[in-house]
Amino acid sequence: MVGFTPEKERNLTPIDYGIAGAVSGAVTRALVQPLDVLKIRFQLQVEPVKRTVTDGKYHSVLQGFKTIYQEEGASALWKGHVPAQILSVLYGVVQFTTFEYLTKHAYSSLPSQMKTEKAKPVYHFFCGGLAGSAATLVVQPMDVLRTRLIAQGEPKTYTGTTQAIRLMYKEAGLRTFYKGLLPTLLQLFPYAGFQFGFYALFNSMWKYTIPKPKVDKVNGRHKTVISQAFVCGALSGLCAKAAIYPLDMLKKRLQVQGFEEARKSFGKVQHYKGLRHCIVAVIREEGLVGFYKGLAPSLLKAVSAAAIIFTSYEITCDILDASKS
């Protein structure tokens, strides 16, 4: 079970939780990267993302994948994968290690009425938000780098990761790598919080609604963990992403400021002075629907990613725990 649970406490160290977080991050990133590429392309398009509107480059999920494949090749669906993979591994390590630490110490400090199954989603929300924020501060430079690599069209401004880092540093020093940090933190605290909170909630609901199968403790235990973690993870990802999506879109718009030249082939280029100006400009030029551009691939990614990351984390923790028995 993700998070401290006294009756199911594992014999794991912070290093073990870090390894499990790294494995879950790496597996998840490798599988969902194409959805992330398409989501970012949609978010950065100023024109409406609709089948009936042809001003912009992308009109739908299938058309978006087809266009990227035809114009840039299959490898384009994994653009920015190297920094994204590093980001995912580091994020997984910091997030899960911090979350396990916070839930353990929070549980010991909570009053008895808060140490119930019903209250778990509440304090898991706050512990998850803090863990996500801590991880974000560590990986923000990699997130900005991968967004730049994914966002560029043809001809490319950046030919590789090393060159991109060098040119981005020349642009505005270290500040370039922390563009969009405010909306990122505003988005990540509730997003990570909702993910862990909903995961705890759906796990509680699972225990009370799904009959417990009669399985042996060795082989059957992993099967039960996989099905429960996968379904509960998918639902938590869906609910969390739907709740905070507009902030994710604003973050991506701000991260590519100063990178307008490489965006011209995708349609209209907009310059934003800051978060407030970005919000006002989106409402004025694109309407409220503009905040939900890329929602379809984003939900697909969120559901897939959450299902995979929680499942792989649970399984890795089980394997590490079993190896010490």
Tab-separated table of C-alpha atoms in Angstrom:
chain	number	residue	atom	x	y	z
A	1	MET	CA	0.000	0.000	0.000
A	2	VAL	CA	1.334	3.453	-0.933
A	3	GLY	CA	1.956	5.513	2.188
A	4	PHE	CA	2.429	4.441	5.790
A	5	THR	CA	-0.068	1.848	7.013
A	6	PRO	CA	0.787	0.423	10.482
A	7	GLU	CA	-0.974	-2.921	9.956
A	8	LYS	CA	0.785	-3.414	6.595
A	9	GLU	CA	4.156	-1.824	7.305
A	10	ARG	CA	6.851	-3.005	4.920
A	11	ASN	CA	10.440	-3.728	5.875
A	12	LEU	CA	11.763	-1.071	3.521
A	13	THR	CA	14.269	1.783	3.854
A	14	PRO	CA	14.095	5.239	2.212
A	15	ILE	CA	16.564	3.942	-0.392
A	16	ASP	CA	14.154	1.104	-1.222
A	17	TYR	CA	11.293	3.574	-1.655
A	18	GLY	CA	13.561	5.673	-3.857
A	19	ILE	CA	14.369	2.654	-6.036
A	20	ALA	CA	10.664	1.817	-6.348
A	21	GLY	CA	9.909	5.437	-7.262
A	22	ALA	CA	12.675	5.452	-9.884
A	23	VAL	CA	11.459	2.204	-11.468
A	24	SER	CA	7.848	3.376	-11.594
A	25	GLY	CA	8.884	6.722	-13.101
A	26	ALA	CA	11.074	5.133	-15.783
A	27	VAL	CA	8.486	2.533	-16.843
A	28	THR	CA	5.692	5.084	-16.958
A	29	ARG	CA	7.640	7.650	-18.972
A	30	ALA	CA	8.719	5.137	-21.620
A	31	LEU	CA	5.106	4.062	-22.222
A	32	VAL	CA	3.235	7.383	-22.126
A	33	GLN	CA	5.728	9.772	-23.796
A	34	PRO	CA	3.822	9.939	-27.148
A	35	LEU	CA	0.682	11.138	-25.335
A	36	ASP	CA	2.747	13.759	-23.528
A	37	VAL	CA	4.203	15.047	-26.804
A	38	LEU	CA	0.729	15.421	-28.332
A	39	LYS	CA	-0.676	17.019	-25.172
A	40	ILE	CA	2.048	19.684	-25.144
A	41	ARG	CA	1.585	20.411	-28.868
A	42	PHE	CA	-2.151	20.954	-28.256
A	43	GLN	CA	-1.553	23.168	-25.221
A	44	LEU	CA	0.835	25.433	-27.092
A	45	GLN	CA	-1.465	25.937	-30.101
A	46	VAL	CA	-3.251	29.288	-29.894
A	47	GLU	CA	-5.839	28.368	-32.562
A	48	PRO	CA	-8.799	26.160	-31.508
A	49	VAL	CA	-8.140	22.400	-31.429
A	50	LYS	CA	-11.296	21.317	-33.274
A	51	ARG	CA	-12.088	19.215	-36.337
A	52	THR	CA	-14.267	22.062	-37.688
A	53	VAL	CA	-11.503	24.693	-37.367
A	54	THR	CA	-8.570	24.324	-39.749
A	55	ASP	CA	-6.569	27.458	-38.900
A	56	GLY	CA	-4.319	25.607	-36.464
A	57	LYS	CA	-1.978	22.718	-37.176
A	58	TYR	CA	-3.731	20.152	-34.969
A	59	HIS	CA	-7.469	19.390	-34.952
A	60	SER	CA	-7.895	16.079	-33.084
A	61	VAL	CA	-5.973	13.322	-31.319
A	62	LEU	CA	-5.764	10.968	-34.311
A	63	GLN	CA	-5.024	13.795	-36.749
A	64	GLY	CA	-2.341	15.090	-34.375
A	65	PHE	CA	-0.564	11.734	-34.183
A	66	LYS	CA	-0.846	11.303	-37.956
A	67	THR	CA	0.560	14.777	-38.676
A	68	ILE	CA	3.516	14.348	-36.338
A	69	TYR	CA	4.293	10.931	-37.818
A	70	GLN	CA	4.064	12.121	-41.446
A	71	GLU	CA	6.043	15.343	-41.002
A	72	GLU	CA	8.620	14.355	-38.390
A	73	GLY	CA	8.672	10.560	-38.268
A	74	ALA	CA	7.836	8.099	-35.493
A	75	SER	CA	10.818	9.230	-33.412
A	76	ALA	CA	9.146	12.638	-32.984
A	77	LEU	CA	6.629	10.999	-30.653
A	78	TRP	CA	9.539	10.514	-28.261
A	79	LYS	CA	10.982	14.019	-28.662
A	80	GLY	CA	12.523	15.199	-25.429
A	81	HIS	CA	12.523	11.636	-24.087
A	82	VAL	CA	16.026	11.796	-22.573
A	83	PRO	CA	15.356	14.825	-20.313
A	84	ALA	CA	11.807	13.542	-19.712
A	85	GLN	CA	13.139	10.170	-18.576
A	86	ILE	CA	15.657	11.797	-16.235
A	87	LEU	CA	12.832	14.018	-14.980
A	88	SER	CA	10.531	11.053	-14.330
A	89	VAL	CA	13.172	9.026	-12.498
A	90	LEU	CA	14.248	11.942	-10.286
A	91	TYR	CA	10.644	12.963	-9.693
A	92	GLY	CA	9.685	9.412	-8.723
A	93	VAL	CA	12.594	9.106	-6.314
A	94	VAL	CA	11.944	12.405	-4.528
A	95	GLN	CA	8.133	12.192	-4.566
A	96	PHE	CA	7.688	8.669	-3.219
A	97	THR	CA	10.540	8.873	-0.703
A	98	THR	CA	9.167	12.154	0.640
A	99	PHE	CA	5.576	10.862	0.636
A	100	GLU	CA	6.443	7.727	2.607
A	101	TYR	CA	8.401	9.828	5.120
A	102	LEU	CA	5.632	12.410	5.522
A	103	THR	CA	2.792	9.882	5.906
A	104	LYS	CA	4.737	7.924	8.525
A	105	HIS	CA	5.486	10.989	10.633
A	106	ALA	CA	2.052	12.538	10.019
A	107	TYR	CA	0.346	9.351	11.234
A	108	SER	CA	2.255	9.388	14.510
A	109	SER	CA	1.296	13.050	15.067
A	110	LEU	CA	-2.395	12.784	14.152
A	111	PRO	CA	-5.171	12.610	16.774
A	112	SER	CA	-6.823	9.196	17.072
A	113	GLN	CA	-9.957	10.268	15.138
A	114	MET	CA	-7.780	11.065	12.109
A	115	LYS	CA	-6.088	7.643	12.081
A	116	THR	CA	-9.046	5.996	10.368
A	117	GLU	CA	-9.552	4.678	6.847
A	118	LYS	CA	-12.044	7.484	6.153
A	119	ALA	CA	-9.555	10.197	7.125
A	120	LYS	CA	-6.636	8.742	5.155
A	121	PRO	CA	-7.474	10.535	1.848
A	122	VAL	CA	-7.351	13.878	3.674
A	123	TYR	CA	-3.858	13.662	5.107
A	124	HIS	CA	-2.635	11.774	2.030
A	125	PHE	CA	-3.757	14.821	0.002
A	126	PHE	CA	-1.550	17.191	2.013
A	127	CYS	CA	1.405	14.786	2.199
A	128	GLY	CA	1.096	14.124	-1.526
A	129	GLY	CA	0.979	17.838	-2.315
A	130	LEU	CA	4.111	18.529	-0.275
A	131	ALA	CA	5.922	15.539	-1.796
A	132	GLY	CA	4.995	16.655	-5.315
A	133	SER	CA	6.147	20.217	-4.615
A	134	ALA	CA	9.501	18.991	-3.296
A	135	ALA	CA	9.983	16.828	-6.380
A	136	THR	CA	9.002	19.718	-8.674
A	137	LEU	CA	11.699	22.016	-7.272
A	138	VAL	CA	14.263	19.338	-8.107
A	139	VAL	CA	13.097	18.520	-11.651
A	140	GLN	CA	11.780	21.882	-12.927
A	141	PRO	CA	14.867	22.571	-15.103
A	142	MET	CA	14.420	19.211	-16.850
A	143	ASP	CA	10.711	19.907	-17.356
A	144	VAL	CA	11.416	23.229	-19.068
A	145	LEU	CA	14.121	21.572	-21.202
A	146	ARG	CA	11.870	18.724	-22.384
A	147	THR	CA	9.027	21.172	-23.130
A	148	ARG	CA	11.369	23.199	-25.363
A	149	LEU	CA	12.567	20.053	-27.178
A	150	ILE	CA	9.010	18.803	-27.730
A	151	ALA	CA	7.653	22.222	-28.728
A	152	GLN	CA	10.071	22.916	-31.588
A	153	GLY	CA	9.106	22.124	-35.144
A	154	GLU	CA	11.152	22.007	-38.339
A	155	PRO	CA	13.764	23.362	-38.831
A	156	LYS	CA	14.907	22.599	-35.310
A	157	THR	CA	16.341	25.280	-33.054
A	158	TYR	CA	17.933	22.652	-30.826
A	159	THR	CA	19.728	19.682	-32.365
A	160	GLY	CA	20.234	17.877	-29.080
A	161	THR	CA	19.951	18.044	-25.299
A	162	THR	CA	23.460	19.414	-24.672
A	163	GLN	CA	23.080	22.191	-27.237
A	164	ALA	CA	19.639	23.051	-25.854
A	165	ILE	CA	21.043	23.453	-22.334
A	166	ARG	CA	23.822	25.709	-23.604
A	167	LEU	CA	21.536	27.960	-25.661
A	168	MET	CA	18.902	28.145	-22.916
A	169	TYR	CA	21.543	29.223	-20.398
A	170	LYS	CA	22.710	31.979	-22.773
A	171	GLU	CA	19.103	33.179	-23.043
A	172	ALA	CA	18.624	34.271	-19.424
A	173	GLY	CA	20.924	32.205	-17.243
A	174	LEU	CA	19.442	29.838	-14.678
A	175	ARG	CA	16.144	31.754	-14.740
A	176	THR	CA	15.384	30.184	-18.123
A	177	PHE	CA	15.218	26.756	-16.497
A	178	TYR	CA	12.681	27.917	-13.913
A	179	LYS	CA	10.226	29.621	-16.255
A	180	GLY	CA	6.660	28.751	-15.311
A	181	LEU	CA	7.660	27.727	-11.761
A	182	LEU	CA	4.768	29.588	-10.080
A	183	PRO	CA	1.968	27.998	-12.145
A	184	THR	CA	3.863	24.690	-11.908
A	185	LEU	CA	3.751	24.752	-8.107
A	186	LEU	CA	0.163	26.026	-8.115
A	187	GLN	CA	-0.708	23.081	-10.348
A	188	LEU	CA	1.487	20.397	-8.783
A	189	PHE	CA	0.463	20.740	-5.139
A	190	PRO	CA	-3.243	20.033	-5.754
A	191	TYR	CA	-2.492	17.577	-8.574
A	192	ALA	CA	-0.113	15.417	-6.551
A	193	GLY	CA	-2.363	15.840	-3.529
A	194	PHE	CA	-5.455	14.732	-5.431
A	195	GLN	CA	-3.579	11.792	-6.956
A	196	PHE	CA	-2.525	10.375	-3.593
A	197	GLY	CA	-5.774	11.403	-1.906
A	198	PHE	CA	-7.979	9.811	-4.555
A	199	TYR	CA	-5.742	6.735	-4.637
A	200	ALA	CA	-6.291	6.248	-0.899
A	201	LEU	CA	-10.027	6.891	-1.323
A	202	PHE	CA	-10.476	4.425	-4.198
A	203	ASN	CA	-8.426	1.804	-2.362
A	204	SER	CA	-10.747	2.143	0.635
A	205	MET	CA	-13.772	1.843	-1.642
A	206	TRP	CA	-12.199	-1.198	-3.326
A	207	LYS	CA	-11.793	-2.992	-0.003
A	208	TYR	CA	-15.440	-2.466	0.892
A	209	THR	CA	-16.987	-3.191	-2.525
A	210	ILE	CA	-14.810	-5.853	-4.193
A	211	PRO	CA	-15.035	-9.347	-2.675
A	212	LYS	CA	-11.676	-10.564	-1.411
A	213	PRO	CA	-10.516	-13.461	-3.618
A	214	LYS	CA	-9.206	-16.611	-2.005
A	215	VAL	CA	-5.612	-16.693	-3.238
A	216	ASP	CA	-2.326	-17.947	-1.858
A	217	LYS	CA	0.100	-15.422	-0.406
A	218	VAL	CA	2.885	-15.887	-2.936
A	219	ASN	CA	1.481	-15.873	-6.465
A	220	GLY	CA	-2.012	-14.564	-5.885
A	221	ARG	CA	-0.892	-11.605	-3.794
A	222	HIS	CA	0.792	-9.956	-6.762
A	223	LYS	CA	-2.271	-10.506	-8.942
A	224	THR	CA	-4.509	-8.841	-6.378
A	225	VAL	CA	-2.124	-5.884	-5.983
A	226	ILE	CA	-1.893	-5.386	-9.742
A	227	SER	CA	-5.645	-5.290	-10.352
A	228	GLN	CA	-6.374	-3.045	-7.395
A	229	ALA	CA	-3.442	-0.679	-7.944
A	230	PHE	CA	-4.132	-0.404	-11.685
A	231	VAL	CA	-7.840	0.438	-11.372
A	232	CYS	CA	-7.453	2.740	-8.354
A	233	GLY	CA	-4.437	4.434	-9.941
A	234	ALA	CA	-6.275	5.033	-13.219
A	235	LEU	CA	-9.266	6.582	-11.439
A	236	SER	CA	-7.053	8.776	-9.256
A	237	GLY	CA	-5.202	10.042	-12.347
A	238	LEU	CA	-8.469	10.862	-14.124
A	239	CYS	CA	-9.936	12.812	-11.204
A	240	ALA	CA	-6.717	14.652	-10.365
A	241	LYS	CA	-5.992	15.778	-13.936
A	242	ALA	CA	-9.557	16.932	-14.577
A	243	ALA	CA	-9.396	19.071	-11.419
A	244	ILE	CA	-6.218	21.014	-12.246
A	245	TYR	CA	-5.910	20.954	-16.042
A	246	PRO	CA	-6.119	24.741	-16.752
A	247	LEU	CA	-3.029	25.352	-14.606
A	248	ASP	CA	-1.122	22.735	-16.589
A	249	MET	CA	-1.938	24.508	-19.846
A	250	LEU	CA	-0.817	27.898	-18.451
A	251	LYS	CA	2.431	26.361	-17.227
A	252	LYS	CA	3.293	25.061	-20.706
A	253	ARG	CA	2.506	28.412	-22.352
A	254	LEU	CA	4.863	30.237	-19.978
A	255	GLN	CA	7.657	27.668	-20.279
A	256	VAL	CA	8.132	28.354	-24.005
A	257	GLN	CA	8.361	32.138	-23.723
A	258	GLY	CA	11.509	33.366	-25.477
A	259	PHE	CA	11.234	30.372	-27.815
A	260	GLU	CA	8.787	31.898	-30.304
A	261	GLU	CA	10.951	31.465	-33.428
A	262	ALA	CA	10.781	27.667	-33.282
A	263	ARG	CA	6.993	27.779	-32.833
A	264	LYS	CA	6.103	29.722	-36.021
A	265	SER	CA	5.493	26.617	-38.137
A	266	PHE	CA	2.727	25.538	-35.743
A	267	GLY	CA	0.550	28.648	-36.159
A	268	LYS	CA	0.063	31.928	-34.310
A	269	VAL	CA	2.740	32.848	-31.762
A	270	GLN	CA	1.731	34.703	-28.596
A	271	HIS	CA	3.949	36.516	-26.104
A	272	TYR	CA	2.980	36.644	-22.416
A	273	LYS	CA	4.398	39.029	-19.807
A	274	GLY	CA	3.523	36.759	-16.896
A	275	LEU	CA	0.900	34.460	-15.390
A	276	ARG	CA	-1.802	37.124	-15.060
A	277	HIS	CA	-1.288	38.380	-18.611
A	278	CYS	CA	-1.363	34.808	-19.906
A	279	ILE	CA	-4.713	34.120	-18.212
A	280	VAL	CA	-6.265	37.363	-19.531
A	281	ALA	CA	-4.923	36.783	-23.064
A	282	VAL	CA	-6.226	33.212	-23.225
A	283	ILE	CA	-9.712	34.301	-22.079
A	284	ARG	CA	-9.757	37.235	-24.524
A	285	GLU	CA	-8.460	35.404	-27.604
A	286	GLU	CA	-9.481	31.775	-27.046
A	287	GLY	CA	-12.280	31.865	-24.497
A	288	LEU	CA	-12.614	29.591	-21.472
A	289	VAL	CA	-12.321	26.552	-23.752
A	290	GLY	CA	-8.723	27.628	-24.381
A	291	PHE	CA	-7.784	26.453	-20.893
A	292	TYR	CA	-8.762	22.900	-21.851
A	293	LYS	CA	-6.773	22.520	-25.065
A	294	GLY	CA	-5.112	19.116	-25.129
A	295	LEU	CA	-7.509	17.740	-22.509
A	296	ALA	CA	-8.224	14.506	-24.432
A	297	PRO	CA	-4.600	13.321	-24.789
A	298	SER	CA	-3.874	14.707	-21.332
A	299	LEU	CA	-6.598	12.591	-19.712
A	300	LEU	CA	-5.451	9.549	-21.682
A	301	LYS	CA	-1.929	10.174	-20.434
A	302	ALA	CA	-3.012	10.888	-16.855
A	303	VAL	CA	-5.105	7.726	-16.607
A	304	SER	CA	-2.396	5.579	-18.192
A	305	ALA	CA	0.445	7.147	-16.232
A	306	ALA	CA	-1.249	6.955	-12.828
A	307	ALA	CA	-2.306	3.353	-13.396
A	308	ILE	CA	1.213	2.346	-14.440
A	309	ILE	CA	3.104	4.355	-11.833
A	310	PHE	CA	1.090	3.139	-8.829
A	311	THR	CA	1.059	-0.451	-10.089
A	312	SER	CA	4.790	-0.578	-10.822
A	313	TYR	CA	5.555	1.146	-7.500
A	314	GLU	CA	3.452	-1.335	-5.522
A	315	ILE	CA	4.975	-4.341	-7.326
A	316	THR	CA	8.553	-3.050	-6.907
A	317	CYS	CA	7.942	-2.456	-3.190
A	318	ASP	CA	6.515	-5.970	-2.859
A	319	ILE	CA	9.561	-7.481	-4.599
A	320	LEU	CA	12.003	-5.496	-2.460
A	321	ASP	CA	10.071	-6.389	0.689
A	322	ALA	CA	9.968	-10.087	-0.249
A	323	SER	CA	13.717	-10.117	-0.935
A	324	LYS	CA	14.322	-9.120	2.696
A	325	SER	CA	12.007	-11.720	4.197
